[in-house]
PDB file of C-alpha atoms in Angstrom:
ATOM      1  CA  MET A 225      35.493   6.401  40.667  1.00  0.00           C
ATOM      2  CA  THR A 226      36.245   3.400  38.514  1.00  0.00           C
ATOM      3  CA  THR A 227      39.683   2.458  37.268  1.00  0.00           C
ATOM      4  CA  ALA A 228      38.699   3.205  33.669  1.00  0.00           C
ATOM      5  CA  THR A 229      37.542   6.699  34.595  1.00  0.00           C
ATOM      6  CA  LEU A 230      40.708   7.358  36.559  1.00  0.00           C
ATOM      7  CA  LEU A 231      42.925   6.155  33.713  1.00  0.00           C
ATOM      8  CA  SER A 232      41.091   8.212  31.092  1.00  0.00           C
ATOM      9  CA  SER A 233      41.257  11.310  33.307  1.00  0.00           C
ATOM     10  CA  LEU A 234      44.971  10.769  33.874  1.00  0.00           C
ATOM     11  CA  PHE A 235      45.494  10.301  30.120  1.00  0.00           C
ATOM     12  CA  VAL A 236      43.704  13.590  29.353  1.00  0.00           C
ATOM     13  CA  PHE A 237      45.754  15.399  32.013  1.00  0.00           C
ATOM     14  CA  VAL A 238      49.083  14.103  30.678  1.00  0.00           C
ATOM     15  CA  LEU A 239      48.101  14.834  27.073  1.00  0.00           C
ATOM     16  CA  ALA A 240      46.971  18.373  27.971  1.00  0.00           C
ATOM     17  CA  SER A 241      50.243  18.939  29.838  1.00  0.00           C
ATOM     18  CA  PHE A 242      52.334  17.971  26.809  1.00  0.00           C
ATOM     19  CA  VAL A 243      50.208  19.996  24.389  1.00  0.00           C
ATOM     20  CA  GLY A 244      50.298  23.037  26.687  1.00  0.00           C
ATOM     21  CA  PHE A 245      54.065  22.790  27.088  1.00  0.00           C
ATOM     22  CA  GLU A 246      54.578  22.610  23.327  1.00  0.00           C
ATOM     23  CA  LEU A 247      52.199  25.505  22.661  1.00  0.00           C
ATOM     24  CA  ILE A 248      53.856  27.783  25.218  1.00  0.00           C
ATOM     25  CA  ASN A 249      57.302  27.028  23.807  1.00  0.00           C
ATOM     26  CA  LYS A 250      56.137  27.975  20.297  1.00  0.00           C
ATOM     27  CA  VAL A 251      54.829  31.418  21.330  1.00  0.00           C
ATOM     28  CA  PRO A 252      57.162  34.266  20.315  1.00  0.00           C
ATOM     29  CA  PRO A 253      58.397  36.486  23.180  1.00  0.00           C
ATOM     30  CA  THR A 254      56.379  39.493  21.941  1.00  0.00           C
ATOM     31  CA  LEU A 255      53.143  37.615  22.594  1.00  0.00           C
ATOM     32  CA  HIS A 256      53.911  36.489  26.125  1.00  0.00           C
ATOM     33  CA  THR A 257      52.232  39.529  27.743  1.00  0.00           C
ATOM     34  CA  PRO A 258      48.858  39.055  25.972  1.00  0.00           C
ATOM     35  CA  LEU A 259      49.081  35.330  26.681  1.00  0.00           C
ATOM     36  CA  MET A 260      49.625  36.044  30.390  1.00  0.00           C
ATOM     37  CA  SER A 261      46.629  38.392  30.415  1.00  0.00           C
ATOM     38  CA  GLY A 262      44.439  35.709  28.866  1.00  0.00           C
ATOM     39  CA  ALA A 263      45.658  33.156  31.384  1.00  0.00           C
ATOM     40  CA  ASN A 264      44.841  35.585  34.205  1.00  0.00           C
ATOM     41  CA  ALA A 265      41.299  35.959  32.875  1.00  0.00           C
ATOM     42  CA  ILE A 266      40.857  32.182  32.790  1.00  0.00           C
ATOM     43  CA  SER A 267      42.190  31.923  36.351  1.00  0.00           C
ATOM     44  CA  GLY A 268      39.686  34.583  37.383  1.00  0.00           C
ATOM     45  CA  ILE A 269      36.900  32.404  35.999  1.00  0.00           C
ATOM     46  CA  ALA A 270      38.309  29.502  38.019  1.00  0.00           C
ATOM     47  CA  VAL A 271      38.142  31.666  41.162  1.00  0.00           C
ATOM     48  CA  VAL A 272      34.463  32.415  40.540  1.00  0.00           C
ATOM     49  CA  GLY A 273      33.684  28.729  39.932  1.00  0.00           C
ATOM     50  CA  ALA A 274      35.566  27.668  43.047  1.00  0.00           C
ATOM     51  CA  LEU A 275      33.700  30.281  45.100  1.00  0.00           C
ATOM     52  CA  LEU A 276      30.383  28.911  43.858  1.00  0.00           C
ATOM     53  CA  VAL A 277      31.391  25.358  44.767  1.00  0.00           C
ATOM     54  CA  SER A 278      32.718  26.293  48.197  1.00  0.00           C
ATOM     55  CA  GLY A 279      29.628  28.349  49.082  1.00  0.00           C
ATOM     56  CA  GLU A 280      27.444  25.330  49.838  1.00  0.00           C
ATOM     57  CA  GLN A 281      25.842  24.939  53.254  1.00  0.00           C
ATOM     58  CA  ASN A 282      27.067  21.466  54.160  1.00  0.00           C
ATOM     59  CA  LEU A 283      30.757  20.805  54.724  1.00  0.00           C
ATOM     60  CA  ASN A 284      32.047  17.916  52.639  1.00  0.00           C
ATOM     61  CA  LEU A 285      35.024  17.081  50.438  1.00  0.00           C
ATOM     62  CA  THR A 286      33.704  19.219  47.580  1.00  0.00           C
ATOM     63  CA  VAL A 287      33.610  22.342  49.746  1.00  0.00           C
ATOM     64  CA  ILE A 288      37.117  21.723  51.081  1.00  0.00           C
ATOM     65  CA  LEU A 289      38.480  21.193  47.566  1.00  0.00           C
ATOM     66  CA  GLY A 290      36.611  24.326  46.440  1.00  0.00           C
ATOM     67  CA  LEU A 291      38.262  26.383  49.174  1.00  0.00           C
ATOM     68  CA  ILE A 292      41.678  25.028  48.214  1.00  0.00           C
ATOM     69  CA  ALA A 293      40.906  25.903  44.579  1.00  0.00           C
ATOM     70  CA  VAL A 294      39.956  29.457  45.596  1.00  0.00           C
ATOM     71  CA  VAL A 295      43.267  29.936  47.390  1.00  0.00           C
ATOM     72  CA  CYS A 296      45.369  28.455  44.580  1.00  0.00           C
ATOM     73  CA  ALA A 297      43.570  30.328  41.793  1.00  0.00           C
ATOM     74  CA  THR A 298      43.772  33.608  43.721  1.00  0.00           C
ATOM     75  CA  ILE A 299      47.517  33.171  44.177  1.00  0.00           C
ATOM     76  CA  ASN A 300      47.781  32.419  40.454  1.00  0.00           C
ATOM     77  CA  VAL A 301      45.778  35.511  39.450  1.00  0.00           C
ATOM     78  CA  VAL A 302      47.699  37.882  41.731  1.00  0.00           C
ATOM     79  CA  GLY A 303      51.071  36.470  40.694  1.00  0.00           C
ATOM     80  CA  GLY A 304      50.089  36.614  37.029  1.00  0.00           C
ATOM     81  CA  PHE A 305      49.068  40.249  37.255  1.00  0.00           C
ATOM     82  CA  LEU A 306      52.320  41.117  39.051  1.00  0.00           C
ATOM     83  CA  VAL A 307      54.396  39.402  36.365  1.00  0.00           C
ATOM     84  CA  THR A 308      52.342  41.006  33.577  1.00  0.00           C
ATOM     85  CA  ASP A 309      52.819  44.427  35.165  1.00  0.00           C
ATOM     86  CA  ARG A 310      56.581  43.895  35.351  1.00  0.00           C
ATOM     87  CA  MET A 311      56.622  42.823  31.705  1.00  0.00           C
ATOM     88  CA  LEU A 312      54.685  45.923  30.664  1.00  0.00           C
ATOM     89  CA  GLN A 313      57.071  48.146  32.652  1.00  0.00           C
ATOM     90  CA  MET A 314      59.890  46.951  30.389  1.00  0.00           C
ATOM     91  CA  PHE A 315      58.132  48.515  27.372  1.00  0.00           C
ATOM     92  CA  LYS A 316      57.651  51.959  28.944  1.00  0.00           C
ATOM     93  CA  LYS A 317      60.114  54.682  28.059  1.00  0.00           C
ATOM     94  CA  LYS A 318      62.356  55.734  30.889  1.00  0.00           C
ATOM     95  CA  GLU A 319      62.246  59.384  31.879  1.00  0.00           C
ATOM     96  CA  VAL A 320      65.485  61.291  31.546  1.00  0.00           C
TER      97      VAL A 320
END
């Protein structure tokens, strides 16, 4: 990886972080649950992609990073669904 590639990748990462932070802060509280559901779907796609990468026959850095990505994305999906479920429970009427 060249220095120019590394710097441009780092620039895109930092820019995406700032844009994402600003977008999330602008979302009204009533839309947080649908936003979480969409984020969970995207994380599910990341799990599938990481599984495809880590399923190769030879063991190299790509496979190891793919396995780490599977673990991290799975934790993200499960945690996201738990938080979304708790948020949806707040909207249910309580039985008397």
